[in-house]
XYZ file of C-alpha atoms in Angstrom:
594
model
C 169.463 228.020 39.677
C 169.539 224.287 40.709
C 167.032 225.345 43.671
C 164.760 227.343 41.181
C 164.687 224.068 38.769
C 163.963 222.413 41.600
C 161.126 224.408 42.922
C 159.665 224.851 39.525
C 159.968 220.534 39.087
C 157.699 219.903 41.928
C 154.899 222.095 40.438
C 153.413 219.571 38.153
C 150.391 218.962 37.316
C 149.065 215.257 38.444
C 148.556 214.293 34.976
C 152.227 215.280 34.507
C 153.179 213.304 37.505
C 151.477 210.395 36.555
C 153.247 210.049 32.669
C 156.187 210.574 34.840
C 155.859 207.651 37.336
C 154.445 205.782 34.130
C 157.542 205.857 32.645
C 159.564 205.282 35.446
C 157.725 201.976 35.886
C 158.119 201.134 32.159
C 162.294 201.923 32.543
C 162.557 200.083 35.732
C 160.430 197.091 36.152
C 160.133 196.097 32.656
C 162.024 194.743 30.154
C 162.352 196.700 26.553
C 160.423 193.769 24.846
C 157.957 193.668 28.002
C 157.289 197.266 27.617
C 157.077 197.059 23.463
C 154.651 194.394 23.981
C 152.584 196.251 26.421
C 152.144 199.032 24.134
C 151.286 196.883 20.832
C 148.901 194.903 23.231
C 147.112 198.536 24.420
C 146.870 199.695 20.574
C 145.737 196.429 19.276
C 143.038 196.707 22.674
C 141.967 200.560 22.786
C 138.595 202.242 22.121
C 139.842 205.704 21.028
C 137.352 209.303 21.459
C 139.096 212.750 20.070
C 142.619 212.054 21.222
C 142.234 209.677 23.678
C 142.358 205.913 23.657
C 141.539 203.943 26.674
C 140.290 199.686 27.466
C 136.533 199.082 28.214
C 135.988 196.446 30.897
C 134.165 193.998 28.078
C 137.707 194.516 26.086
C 139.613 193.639 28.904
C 137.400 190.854 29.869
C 137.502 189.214 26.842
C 141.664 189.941 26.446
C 141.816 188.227 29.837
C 139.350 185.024 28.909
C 137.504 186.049 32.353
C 134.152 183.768 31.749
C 131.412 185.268 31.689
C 129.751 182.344 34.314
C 131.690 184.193 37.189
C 130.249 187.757 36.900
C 134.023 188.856 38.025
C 134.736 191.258 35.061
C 132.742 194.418 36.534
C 135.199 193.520 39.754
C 138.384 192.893 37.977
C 137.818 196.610 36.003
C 136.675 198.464 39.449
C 140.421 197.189 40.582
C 141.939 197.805 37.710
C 140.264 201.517 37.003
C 141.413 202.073 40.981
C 144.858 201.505 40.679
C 144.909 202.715 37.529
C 144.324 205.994 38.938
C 147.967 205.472 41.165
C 149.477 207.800 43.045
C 146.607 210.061 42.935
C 144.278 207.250 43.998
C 141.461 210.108 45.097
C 140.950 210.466 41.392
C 139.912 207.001 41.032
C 137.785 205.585 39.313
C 140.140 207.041 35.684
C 139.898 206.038 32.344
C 142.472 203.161 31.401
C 144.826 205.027 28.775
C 148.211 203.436 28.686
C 150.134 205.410 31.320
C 147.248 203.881 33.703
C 147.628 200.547 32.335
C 151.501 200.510 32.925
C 150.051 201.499 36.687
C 147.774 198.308 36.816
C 150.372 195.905 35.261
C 153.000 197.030 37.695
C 151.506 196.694 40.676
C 148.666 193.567 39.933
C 152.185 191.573 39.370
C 154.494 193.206 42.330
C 157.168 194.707 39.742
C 156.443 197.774 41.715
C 158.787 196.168 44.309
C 161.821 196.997 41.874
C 161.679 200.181 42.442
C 159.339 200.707 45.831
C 160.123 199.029 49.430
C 156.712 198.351 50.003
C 155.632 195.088 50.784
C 152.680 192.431 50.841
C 150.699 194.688 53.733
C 150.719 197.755 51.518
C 149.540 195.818 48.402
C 146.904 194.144 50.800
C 145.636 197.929 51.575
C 145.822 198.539 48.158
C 143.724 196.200 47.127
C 141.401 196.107 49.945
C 140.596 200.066 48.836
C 140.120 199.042 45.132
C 137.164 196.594 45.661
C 136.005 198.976 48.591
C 132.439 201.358 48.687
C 131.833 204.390 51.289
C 130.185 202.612 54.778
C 127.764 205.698 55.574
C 126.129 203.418 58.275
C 129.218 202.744 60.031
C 130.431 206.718 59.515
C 126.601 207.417 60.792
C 126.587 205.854 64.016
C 130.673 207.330 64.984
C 128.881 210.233 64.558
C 126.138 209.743 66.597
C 128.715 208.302 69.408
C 130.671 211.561 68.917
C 127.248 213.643 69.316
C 125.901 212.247 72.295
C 129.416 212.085 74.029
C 130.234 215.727 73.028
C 133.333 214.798 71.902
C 135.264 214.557 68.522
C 137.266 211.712 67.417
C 140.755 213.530 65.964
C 142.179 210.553 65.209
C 139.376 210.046 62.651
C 139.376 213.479 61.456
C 143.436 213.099 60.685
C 143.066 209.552 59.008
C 140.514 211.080 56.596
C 143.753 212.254 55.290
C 145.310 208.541 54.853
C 147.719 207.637 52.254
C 149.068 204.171 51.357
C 152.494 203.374 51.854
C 153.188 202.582 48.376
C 151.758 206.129 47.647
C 154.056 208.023 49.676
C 156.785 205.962 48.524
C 156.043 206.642 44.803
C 155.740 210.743 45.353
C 159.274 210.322 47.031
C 160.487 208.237 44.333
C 159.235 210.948 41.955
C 161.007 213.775 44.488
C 157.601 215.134 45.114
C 158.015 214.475 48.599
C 155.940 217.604 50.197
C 153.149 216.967 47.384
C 150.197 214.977 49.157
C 146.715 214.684 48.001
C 144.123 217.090 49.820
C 141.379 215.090 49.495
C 141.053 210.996 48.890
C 138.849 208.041 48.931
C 137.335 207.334 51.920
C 139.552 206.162 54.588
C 140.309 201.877 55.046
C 137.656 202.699 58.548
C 134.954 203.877 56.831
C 134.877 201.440 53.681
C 133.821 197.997 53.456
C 133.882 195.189 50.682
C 130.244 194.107 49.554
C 130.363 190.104 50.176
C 129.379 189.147 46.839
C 131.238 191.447 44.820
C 134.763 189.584 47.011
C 132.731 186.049 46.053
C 132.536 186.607 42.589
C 136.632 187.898 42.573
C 137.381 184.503 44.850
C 135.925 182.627 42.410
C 137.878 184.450 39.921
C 141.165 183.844 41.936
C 140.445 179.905 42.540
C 140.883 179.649 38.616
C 143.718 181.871 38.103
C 145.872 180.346 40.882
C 147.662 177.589 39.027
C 147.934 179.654 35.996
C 151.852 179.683 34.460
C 153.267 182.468 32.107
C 151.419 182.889 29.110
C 148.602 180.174 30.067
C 145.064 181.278 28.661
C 142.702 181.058 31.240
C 140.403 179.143 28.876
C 142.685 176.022 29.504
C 140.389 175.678 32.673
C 136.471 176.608 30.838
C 135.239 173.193 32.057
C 135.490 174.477 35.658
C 133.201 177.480 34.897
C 129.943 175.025 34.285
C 127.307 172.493 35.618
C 128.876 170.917 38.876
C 132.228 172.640 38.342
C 130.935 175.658 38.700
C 129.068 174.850 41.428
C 131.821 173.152 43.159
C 133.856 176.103 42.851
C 131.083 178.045 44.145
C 131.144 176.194 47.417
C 134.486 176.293 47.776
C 134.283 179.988 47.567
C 131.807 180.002 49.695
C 134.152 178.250 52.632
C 136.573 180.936 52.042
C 134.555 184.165 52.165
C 132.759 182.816 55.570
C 136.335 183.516 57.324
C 136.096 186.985 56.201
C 132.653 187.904 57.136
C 131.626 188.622 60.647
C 128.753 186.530 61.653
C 126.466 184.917 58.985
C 124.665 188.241 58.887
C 127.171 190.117 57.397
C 127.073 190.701 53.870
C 130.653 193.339 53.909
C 133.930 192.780 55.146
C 135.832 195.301 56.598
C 139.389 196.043 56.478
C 140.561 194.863 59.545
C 139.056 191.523 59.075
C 140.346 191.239 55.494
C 144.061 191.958 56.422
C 143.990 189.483 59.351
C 142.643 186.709 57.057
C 145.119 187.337 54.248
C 148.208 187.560 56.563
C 147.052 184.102 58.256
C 144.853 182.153 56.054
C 145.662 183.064 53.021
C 149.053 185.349 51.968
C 149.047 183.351 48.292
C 145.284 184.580 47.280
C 146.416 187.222 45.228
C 148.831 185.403 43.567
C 146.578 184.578 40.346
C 146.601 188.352 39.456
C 150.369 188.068 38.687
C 150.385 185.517 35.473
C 147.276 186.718 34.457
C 147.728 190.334 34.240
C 151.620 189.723 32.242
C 149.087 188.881 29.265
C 149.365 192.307 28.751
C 153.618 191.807 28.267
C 153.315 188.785 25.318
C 152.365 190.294 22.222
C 151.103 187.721 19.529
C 152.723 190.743 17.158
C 156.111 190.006 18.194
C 158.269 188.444 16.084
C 162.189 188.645 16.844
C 163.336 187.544 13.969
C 162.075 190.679 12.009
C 163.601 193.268 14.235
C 167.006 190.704 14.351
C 167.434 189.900 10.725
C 168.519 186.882 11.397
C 167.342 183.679 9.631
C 163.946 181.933 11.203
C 164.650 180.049 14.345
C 162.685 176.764 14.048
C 161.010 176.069 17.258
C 161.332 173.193 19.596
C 158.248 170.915 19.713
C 155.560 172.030 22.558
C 156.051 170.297 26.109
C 153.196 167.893 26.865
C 151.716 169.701 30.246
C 150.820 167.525 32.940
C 147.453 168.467 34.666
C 147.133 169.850 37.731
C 146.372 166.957 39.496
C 147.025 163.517 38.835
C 144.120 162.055 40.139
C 141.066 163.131 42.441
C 140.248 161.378 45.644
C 137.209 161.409 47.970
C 137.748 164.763 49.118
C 141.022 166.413 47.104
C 139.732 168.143 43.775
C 140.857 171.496 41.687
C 138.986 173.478 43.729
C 140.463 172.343 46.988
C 144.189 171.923 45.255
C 143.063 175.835 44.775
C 142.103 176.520 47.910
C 145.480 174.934 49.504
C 147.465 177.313 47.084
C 146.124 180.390 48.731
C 148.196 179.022 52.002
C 150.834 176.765 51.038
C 152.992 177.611 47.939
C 151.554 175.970 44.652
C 154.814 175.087 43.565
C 154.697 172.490 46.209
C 151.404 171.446 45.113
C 150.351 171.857 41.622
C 151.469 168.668 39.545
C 153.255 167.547 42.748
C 150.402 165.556 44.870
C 150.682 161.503 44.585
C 147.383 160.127 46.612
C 149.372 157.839 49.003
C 146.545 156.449 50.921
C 142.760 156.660 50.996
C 140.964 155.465 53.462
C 137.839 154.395 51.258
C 140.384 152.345 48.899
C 142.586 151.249 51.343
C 141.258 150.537 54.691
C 140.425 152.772 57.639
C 142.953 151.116 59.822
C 146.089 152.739 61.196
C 148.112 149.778 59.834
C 147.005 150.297 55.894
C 147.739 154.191 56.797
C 151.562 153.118 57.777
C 152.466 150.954 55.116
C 151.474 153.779 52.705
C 152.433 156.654 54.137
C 155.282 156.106 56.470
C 157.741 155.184 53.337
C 157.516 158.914 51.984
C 160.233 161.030 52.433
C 158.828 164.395 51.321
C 155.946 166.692 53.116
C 152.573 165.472 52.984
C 148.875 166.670 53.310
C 146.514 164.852 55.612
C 142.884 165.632 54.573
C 140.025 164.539 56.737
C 135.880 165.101 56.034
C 133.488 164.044 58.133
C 129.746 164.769 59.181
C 129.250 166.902 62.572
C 127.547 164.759 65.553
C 124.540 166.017 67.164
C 125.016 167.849 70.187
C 122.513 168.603 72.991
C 120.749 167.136 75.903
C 118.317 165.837 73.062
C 120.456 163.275 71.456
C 121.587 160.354 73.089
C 124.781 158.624 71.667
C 125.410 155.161 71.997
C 127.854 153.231 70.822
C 131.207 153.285 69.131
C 130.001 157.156 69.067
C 129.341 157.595 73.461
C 133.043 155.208 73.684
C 134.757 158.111 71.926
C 132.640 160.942 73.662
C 134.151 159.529 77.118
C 137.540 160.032 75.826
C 137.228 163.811 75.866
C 137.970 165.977 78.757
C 134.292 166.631 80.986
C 134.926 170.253 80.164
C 133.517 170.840 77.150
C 133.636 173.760 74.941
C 130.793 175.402 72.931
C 129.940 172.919 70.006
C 130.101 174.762 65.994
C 127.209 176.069 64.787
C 125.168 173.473 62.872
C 123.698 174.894 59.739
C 122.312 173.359 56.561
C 125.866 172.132 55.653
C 127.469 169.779 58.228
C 130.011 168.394 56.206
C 133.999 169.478 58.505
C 137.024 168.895 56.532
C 140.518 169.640 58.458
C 143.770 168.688 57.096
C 147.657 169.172 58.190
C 150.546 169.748 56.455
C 153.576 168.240 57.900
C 157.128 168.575 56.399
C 158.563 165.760 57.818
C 158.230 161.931 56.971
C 155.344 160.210 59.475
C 156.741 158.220 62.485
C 156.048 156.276 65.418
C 155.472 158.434 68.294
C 157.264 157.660 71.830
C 158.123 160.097 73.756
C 158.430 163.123 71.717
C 155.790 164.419 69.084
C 156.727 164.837 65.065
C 156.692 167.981 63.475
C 158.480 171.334 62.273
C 158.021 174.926 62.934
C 156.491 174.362 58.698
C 153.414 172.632 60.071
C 149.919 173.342 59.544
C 146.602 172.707 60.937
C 144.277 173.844 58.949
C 140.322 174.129 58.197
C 138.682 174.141 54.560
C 135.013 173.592 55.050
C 132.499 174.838 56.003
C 135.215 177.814 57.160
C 138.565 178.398 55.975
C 141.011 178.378 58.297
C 144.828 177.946 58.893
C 146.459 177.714 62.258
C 150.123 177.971 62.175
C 152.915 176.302 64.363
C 153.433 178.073 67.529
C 156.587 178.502 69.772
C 155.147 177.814 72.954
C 155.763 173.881 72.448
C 156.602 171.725 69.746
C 153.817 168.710 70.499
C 153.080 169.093 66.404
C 151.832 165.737 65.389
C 152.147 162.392 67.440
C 151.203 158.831 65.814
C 150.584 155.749 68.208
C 149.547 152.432 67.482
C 146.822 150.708 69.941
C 149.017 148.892 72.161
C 148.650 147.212 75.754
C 151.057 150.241 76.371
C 149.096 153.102 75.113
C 146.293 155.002 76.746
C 144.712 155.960 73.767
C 145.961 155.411 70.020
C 145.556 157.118 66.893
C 146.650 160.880 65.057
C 147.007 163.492 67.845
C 147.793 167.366 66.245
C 148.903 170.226 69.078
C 148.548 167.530 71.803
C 150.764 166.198 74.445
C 152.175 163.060 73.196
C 150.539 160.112 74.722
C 152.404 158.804 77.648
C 153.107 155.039 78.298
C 151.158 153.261 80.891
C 150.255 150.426 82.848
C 146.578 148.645 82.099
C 145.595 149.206 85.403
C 147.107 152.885 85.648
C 145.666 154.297 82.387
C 144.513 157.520 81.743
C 140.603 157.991 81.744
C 140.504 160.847 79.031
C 142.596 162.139 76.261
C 144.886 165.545 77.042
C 143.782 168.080 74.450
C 145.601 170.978 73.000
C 144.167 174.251 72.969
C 144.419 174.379 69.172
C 144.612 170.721 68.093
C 143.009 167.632 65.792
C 142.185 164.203 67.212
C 141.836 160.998 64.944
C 140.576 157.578 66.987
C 142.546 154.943 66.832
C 140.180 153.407 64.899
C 139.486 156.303 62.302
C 135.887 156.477 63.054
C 135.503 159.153 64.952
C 137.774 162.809 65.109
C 137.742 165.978 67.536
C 139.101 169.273 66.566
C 139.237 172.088 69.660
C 139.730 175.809 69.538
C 140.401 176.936 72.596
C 140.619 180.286 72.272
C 140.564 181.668 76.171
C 144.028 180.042 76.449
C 145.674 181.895 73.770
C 146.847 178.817 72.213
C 149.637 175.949 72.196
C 151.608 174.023 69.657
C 149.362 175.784 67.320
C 148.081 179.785 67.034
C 144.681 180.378 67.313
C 142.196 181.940 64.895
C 142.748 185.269 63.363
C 139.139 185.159 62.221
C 136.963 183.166 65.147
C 138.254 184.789 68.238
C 136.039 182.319 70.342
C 135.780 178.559 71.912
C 134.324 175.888 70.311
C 134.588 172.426 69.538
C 133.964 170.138 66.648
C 133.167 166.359 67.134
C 132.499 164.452 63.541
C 132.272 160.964 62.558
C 135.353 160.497 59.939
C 133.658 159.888 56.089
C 136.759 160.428 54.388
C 140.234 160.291 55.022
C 143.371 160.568 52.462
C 147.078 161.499 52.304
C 148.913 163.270 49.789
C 152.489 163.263 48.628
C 154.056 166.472 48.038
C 157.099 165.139 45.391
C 157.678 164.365 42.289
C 159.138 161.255 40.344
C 162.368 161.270 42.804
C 160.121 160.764 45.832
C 157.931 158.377 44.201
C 161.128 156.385 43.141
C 162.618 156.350 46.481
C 159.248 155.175 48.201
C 159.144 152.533 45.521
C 162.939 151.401 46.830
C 161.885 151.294 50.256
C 159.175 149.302 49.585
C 161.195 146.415 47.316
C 163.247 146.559 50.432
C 160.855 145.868 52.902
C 159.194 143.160 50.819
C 162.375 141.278 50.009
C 162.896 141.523 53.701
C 159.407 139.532 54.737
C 160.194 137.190 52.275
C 163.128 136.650 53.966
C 161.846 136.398 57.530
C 159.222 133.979 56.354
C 161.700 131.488 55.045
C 164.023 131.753 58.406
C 164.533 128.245 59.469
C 165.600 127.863 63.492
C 167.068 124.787 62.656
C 164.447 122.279 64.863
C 163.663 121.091 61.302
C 159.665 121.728 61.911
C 159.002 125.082 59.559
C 155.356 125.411 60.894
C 157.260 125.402 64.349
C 159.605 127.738 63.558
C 157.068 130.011 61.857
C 155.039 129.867 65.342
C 157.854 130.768 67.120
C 158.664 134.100 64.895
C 155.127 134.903 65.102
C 154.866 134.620 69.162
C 158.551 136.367 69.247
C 156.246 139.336 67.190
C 158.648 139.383 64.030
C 156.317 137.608 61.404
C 152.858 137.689 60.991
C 149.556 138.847 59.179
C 149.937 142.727 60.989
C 153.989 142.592 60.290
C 155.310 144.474 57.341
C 158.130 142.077 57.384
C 160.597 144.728 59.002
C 161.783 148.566 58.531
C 164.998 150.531 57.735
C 164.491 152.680 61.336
């Protein structure tokens, strides 16, 4: 009898499988008062025809405060009407009842992961497939191929048949195991994402990144107009250009999509997470009338801090955004302290160490600058054909100049800034990263450790300033120096002077200190005059204390030094004396704890 149960359990309909996996979910990865809320929420939400109540993307647009300025709803409900649709994802697009809503909220916020093994890749797929359309031009011309060659691709033919991880794990969770859909949406090959339909949702994403439980998204309306919005537009531009192919295209396939995500941007989809749990705090809840017990009076709201402190030259929301879709916004939002700006404080390597060196946390480096002319047409001269002459004769392809020659590059870099000697800086943690015109991150390699290297110009120095994924500068001799700077395949130069910066991707070598390019699988080369240039402090109040304490050190120590008496009685001799023996002076910061 147990095998006839069985048998007769796994003939179900997939409407019955679905109210079954529904409740699963609703058991497993939620809590009672999660899953109470969820329901009021729907009620309070629902259209209803005959016997059936289901959301409306303009109901769930206005439940989720999406603004109107960003033309995301109609994306947001083709995802959400997708996944709805879960396990049986060929029946997609399906009306949003609640069994399909407990699908969305589950897997939009990785509960799913409670009760499934599958990880980031499958939700990647996942989500790649709801924002997807059929690509009859690509399927056209495999056909054509297979025509002419008289052969047929079977390795197409079976994929037709694809199934997401995460489905095949849910039908074995639900002990459906030989059940498997017949037919399905086209396969991850033949389906593309239209360009602006992923803008509009990046856009979407940039806003809902820094977003904490139960924080409306209307907190952040003044980014949705005038030259926010535009700003944010931009910004969203920088990051869709890594997942297009060319400036031509106008869809993104899959493999490009999951390449970028995996590299450049694993924290994107983070934003869906906090603002899909709306759905879990009903304003209808009240514990103390299902308790009894007598009204609990509440404590008085926390002040919350904004996002970011201050702006500088080149860090704003949308790039504190941006950096979240890389580096973990914990470590970012209400945690940057602008230690030095190169507009405010001097473009000198000195002002950058006696701001910067002091801080004991992981910092961000951010540096914009405009693109030199390249060509046999222009001529440089100058400060501009000095630096030129410090790069190797073999020069790679310049970028592609377009109507927006602004570069900015940055680097994260989890340990405090140093003097370099012999040995270059850095952790396995560092980045090197691009955010405009093309987003980019380049993460630490294995192959070497020459991260980040910081030399001052010296009589003993070849050529100062802020190397990234180069050989650290060796010492030398005046007469014995070295003509040219040694690049890394993947690596940022800053002059000594801050003028001028080079930034190489070297792709033919396969990379150094630093991996190369998921997305631009070719050579080039940058070279830029330096606009902007600013570092940030990733801490809070503990790291801004100690780098307080370090400084009261170091300026009770000049004070010190100043007042040293050698005992000849003279103080302006003894003063001239310190200042020859290189301990005092206008350049001296009056001494150092290393």
């Amino acid at each position: 009898m147990g095998q006839d149960s069985s048998s007769e359990a796994r003939v179900l309909s997939h409407e019955q499988l679905v109210k079954e996996l529904a409740a699963r979910f609703a058991d497993k990865c939620f809590t009672s008062l999660e899953i109470f809320s969820l329901k009021d929420v729907f009620k309070t939400l629902a259209d209803q025809e005959a016997d059936v109540q289901y959301l409306k993307e303009d109901t769930m647009a206005r439940f989720l405060e999406v603004p109107d300025a960003l033309g995301a709803s109609p994306v947001l409900f083709q995802i959400a009407s997708f996944i709805g649709a879960f396990p049986f994802l060929q029946d997609s697009p399906t009306i949003l009842g609640l069994e399909q809503m407990v699908m969305v909220v589950t897997l939009l916020t990785g509960r799913y992961q409670r009760v499934l093994a599958g990880g980031a890749k499958s939700r990647t797929k996942l989500l790649f497939k709801s924002m997807a359309i059929y690509d009859r031009k690509s399927a056209d011309i495999r056909v054509d191929v297979g025509q002419a060659s008289g052969e047929v691709d079977r390795g197409e033919d079976v994929d037709q048949g694809e199934d997401d991880e995460l489905v095949l794990e849910a039908l074995d969770y639900l002990g459906t195991g030989t059940v498997r859909a017949t037919e399905g949406p086209p396969t991850t090959r033949k389906t593309v994402v239209p360009a602006e339909n992923f803008r509009k949702l990046i856009m979407l994403l940039l806003l809902t990144t820094p977003l904490g439980p139960q924080e409306d998204l209307s907190i952040y309306s003044e980014r949705t107009s005038g030259p926010q919005l535009e700003s944010l537009g931009s910004t969203a531009d920088c990051i869709l250009a890594a997942f297009l192919d060319g400036d031509e295209s106008s869809s993104i396939s899959y493999d490009r999509f999951d390449a970028v995500i995996s590299t450049s941007a694993p924290f994107m989809f983070d934003g869906l997470t906090p603002l899909f749990e709306h759905f879990l705090f009903s304003k209808n809840l009240d514990l103390n009338r299902h308790t009894g017990e007598t009204p609990v009076v509440q404590p008085p709201v926390e002040v919350i801090q904004p996002l970011l402190q201050e702006t500088g030259s080149i860090m704003n929301l949308d790039v504190l955004s941006q950096l979240s879709f890389f580096i973990p916004g914990t470590s970012l939002f209400r945690r940057l302290r602008l230690l030095y700006s190169g507009e405010v404080d001097g473009f000198s390597m000195g002002s950058f160490e006696s701001k910067v060196f002091n801080w004991r946390a992981p910092t961000l480096l951010l540096v914009r600058g405009n693109r030199l002319p390249g060509g046999d047409s222009h001529k440089s001269t100058g400060p501009e054909s000095s630096f030129l002459s410090t790069l190797p004769s073999r020069r790679l392809p310049l970028g592609k100049s377009d109507d927006n020659d602004t570069l900015t590059f940055g680097l994260y870099l989890g340990q405090p800034w140093k003097h370099t000697h012999r040995e270059c800086f850095g952790g396995d943690d560092t980045l090197l990263f691009q955010l405009e015109p093309v987003h980019d991150v380049f993460r630490a390699s294995t192959l070497n450790r020459d991260y980040v290297s910081y030399t001052k110009p010296s009589t003993a120095t070849s050529h100062a300033g802020i190397n990234v994924g180069c050989p650290p500068p060796q010492p030398t001799q005046t007469y014995r120096r070295a003509s040219t700077i040694a690049l890394g395949p993947v690596s940022l130069i800053l002059d000594g002077s801050f003028e001028f910066g080079c930034f190489t991707h070297d792709f033919t070598s396969k990379g150094g200190s630093f991996l190369n390019s998921a997305a631009r699988q070719v050579d080039f080369q940058e070279h830029f005059e330096i606009v902007s240039l600013e570092v940030w402090g990733c801490g809070g109040d503990e790291e801004a204390k100690h780098q307080a304490e370090r400084w009261a050190w170091e300026a009770r120590e000049a004070e010190a030094r100043r007042k040293i008496n050698l005992g000849t009685g003279d103080i302006e001799a003894d003063r001239t004396l310190l200042e020859m023996a290189g301990l005092i002076g206008a350049n001296r910061s009056g001494g150092s704890m290393m």
